[in-house]
Amino acid sequence: MNIGQASAATGVSAKMIRYYESVGLIRPAARTDSNYRDFSDRDVNDLRFIRRARGLGFSVEEITRLLSLWRDGERPSREVKSMAEAHVAALDARIAEMQAMADTLRDLARCCAGDERPDCPILADLAARP
């Protein structure tokens, strides 16, 4: 199937498919006589796997490792579980950081009159903090 068909079948844009190919996340697609990419069923399955992994926030490097583990029928599941748990811990840390940012902004917005006066605790806080 060509890149447009692969894109439609996987939900991965043609631009991202070319990117994944350029960084080695997927193998280079076979080429037709007219030099169009020709994606196999394996390529499409890989793209679906990548899309799902990206949707869960895994990095390209992590997905490279996950793809390798997925293809290895003899792999121990403990490595995959370890990667997933590390990713969850990183997500939890990011969530806590973002919650703290939201709490800070909520407090600053509550202190701001939001009227015609130039006084603004939000801007004052931004200017005061490194």
Coordinates of C-alpha atoms in Angstrom, one line a residue:
M1 CA 0.0 0.0 0.0
N2 CA 1.2 3.5 -0.7
I3 CA 1.9 6.1 2.0
G4 CA -1.6 7.7 1.8
Q5 CA -3.2 4.3 2.3
A6 CA -0.8 3.4 5.1
S7 CA -1.7 6.8 6.7
A8 CA -5.4 6.2 6.4
A9 CA -5.1 2.6 7.8
T10 CA -3.0 3.7 10.8
G11 CA -4.0 7.2 11.6
V12 CA -0.3 8.3 11.3
S13 CA 0.2 11.2 9.0
A14 CA 2.3 10.8 5.9
K15 CA 4.7 13.4 7.3
M16 CA 5.2 11.4 10.5
I17 CA 5.6 8.1 8.5
R18 CA 8.4 9.8 6.6
Y19 CA 9.9 11.1 9.8
Y20 CA 9.7 7.6 11.5
E21 CA 11.4 6.2 8.5
S22 CA 14.2 8.9 8.5
V23 CA 15.0 8.3 12.2
G24 CA 15.0 4.5 11.8
L25 CA 11.9 3.8 13.9
I26 CA 10.4 1.9 11.0
R27 CA 12.4 0.2 8.3
P28 CA 12.6 2.0 4.9
A29 CA 9.6 1.0 2.9
A30 CA 10.0 -1.0 -0.2
R31 CA 9.8 1.0 -3.4
T32 CA 7.7 0.5 -6.5
D33 CA 9.2 0.7 -10.0
S34 CA 8.0 4.4 -10.0
N35 CA 9.8 4.9 -6.7
Y36 CA 6.7 5.2 -4.5
R37 CA 6.8 3.8 -1.0
D38 CA 5.1 0.4 -0.8
F39 CA 4.2 -0.5 2.8
S40 CA 3.6 -4.1 3.9
D41 CA 1.2 -5.5 6.5
R42 CA 4.1 -5.6 8.9
D43 CA 4.9 -1.9 8.3
V44 CA 1.2 -1.0 8.9
N45 CA 1.2 -3.1 12.1
D46 CA 4.4 -1.3 13.2
L47 CA 2.8 2.1 12.5
R48 CA -0.3 1.2 14.6
F49 CA 2.0 0.1 17.4
I50 CA 4.0 3.3 17.2
R51 CA 0.8 5.4 17.1
R52 CA -0.5 3.7 20.3
A53 CA 2.8 4.0 22.1
R54 CA 3.1 7.7 21.1
G55 CA -0.4 8.2 22.3
L56 CA 0.7 6.9 25.7
G57 CA 3.6 9.4 25.7
F58 CA 6.5 7.1 25.0
S59 CA 9.5 8.7 23.3
V60 CA 10.9 7.6 20.0
E61 CA 13.8 6.0 21.8
E62 CA 11.5 4.1 24.1
I63 CA 9.3 3.0 21.2
T64 CA 12.4 1.7 19.4
R65 CA 13.1 -0.5 22.4
L66 CA 9.4 -1.5 22.8
L67 CA 9.2 -2.5 19.1
S68 CA 12.3 -4.6 19.5
L69 CA 10.8 -6.3 22.5
W70 CA 7.4 -6.8 20.7
R71 CA 9.2 -8.5 17.8
D72 CA 11.2 -10.8 20.1
G73 CA 8.9 -13.7 20.9
E74 CA 11.4 -14.9 23.6
R75 CA 11.6 -11.7 25.5
P76 CA 10.9 -11.6 29.2
S77 CA 7.9 -9.4 30.1
R78 CA 9.8 -7.9 33.1
E79 CA 11.7 -5.5 30.8
V80 CA 8.5 -4.2 29.2
K81 CA 6.8 -3.9 32.7
S82 CA 9.9 -2.0 34.0
M83 CA 9.7 0.4 31.1
A84 CA 6.0 0.9 31.6
E85 CA 6.4 1.5 35.4
A86 CA 9.3 4.0 34.8
H87 CA 7.1 5.8 32.3
V88 CA 4.2 6.0 34.7
A89 CA 6.5 7.4 37.4
A90 CA 7.7 10.1 34.9
L91 CA 4.1 10.9 34.0
D92 CA 3.1 11.1 37.7
A93 CA 6.0 13.6 38.3
R94 CA 5.0 15.7 35.3
I95 CA 1.4 15.7 36.5
A96 CA 2.4 16.8 39.9
E97 CA 4.6 19.6 38.4
M98 CA 1.7 20.7 36.2
Q99 CA -0.7 20.7 39.1
A100 CA 1.7 22.9 41.1
M101 CA 1.8 25.3 38.2
A102 CA -2.0 25.4 37.9
D103 CA -2.3 26.0 41.7
T104 CA 0.2 28.8 41.5
L105 CA -1.5 30.5 38.6
R106 CA -4.9 30.0 40.2
D107 CA -3.7 31.8 43.4
L108 CA -2.1 34.6 41.3
A109 CA -5.3 35.0 39.3
R110 CA -7.4 35.2 42.5
C111 CA -5.1 38.0 43.7
C112 CA -5.4 40.0 40.5
A113 CA -8.3 42.5 40.4
G114 CA -8.5 42.2 36.6
D115 CA -9.7 45.8 36.2
E116 CA -8.4 49.0 34.7
R117 CA -5.6 49.5 37.2
P118 CA -2.0 48.6 36.1
D119 CA -1.3 46.7 39.3
C120 CA -1.0 43.0 38.4
P121 CA 0.3 40.4 40.9
I122 CA 0.6 37.9 38.1
L123 CA 3.1 40.1 36.2
A124 CA 4.8 41.1 39.5
D125 CA 5.3 37.4 40.3
L126 CA 6.7 36.6 36.9
A127 CA 9.1 39.5 37.1
A128 CA 10.3 38.5 40.6
R129 CA 10.9 34.8 40.1
P130 CA 14.0 33.4 38.3

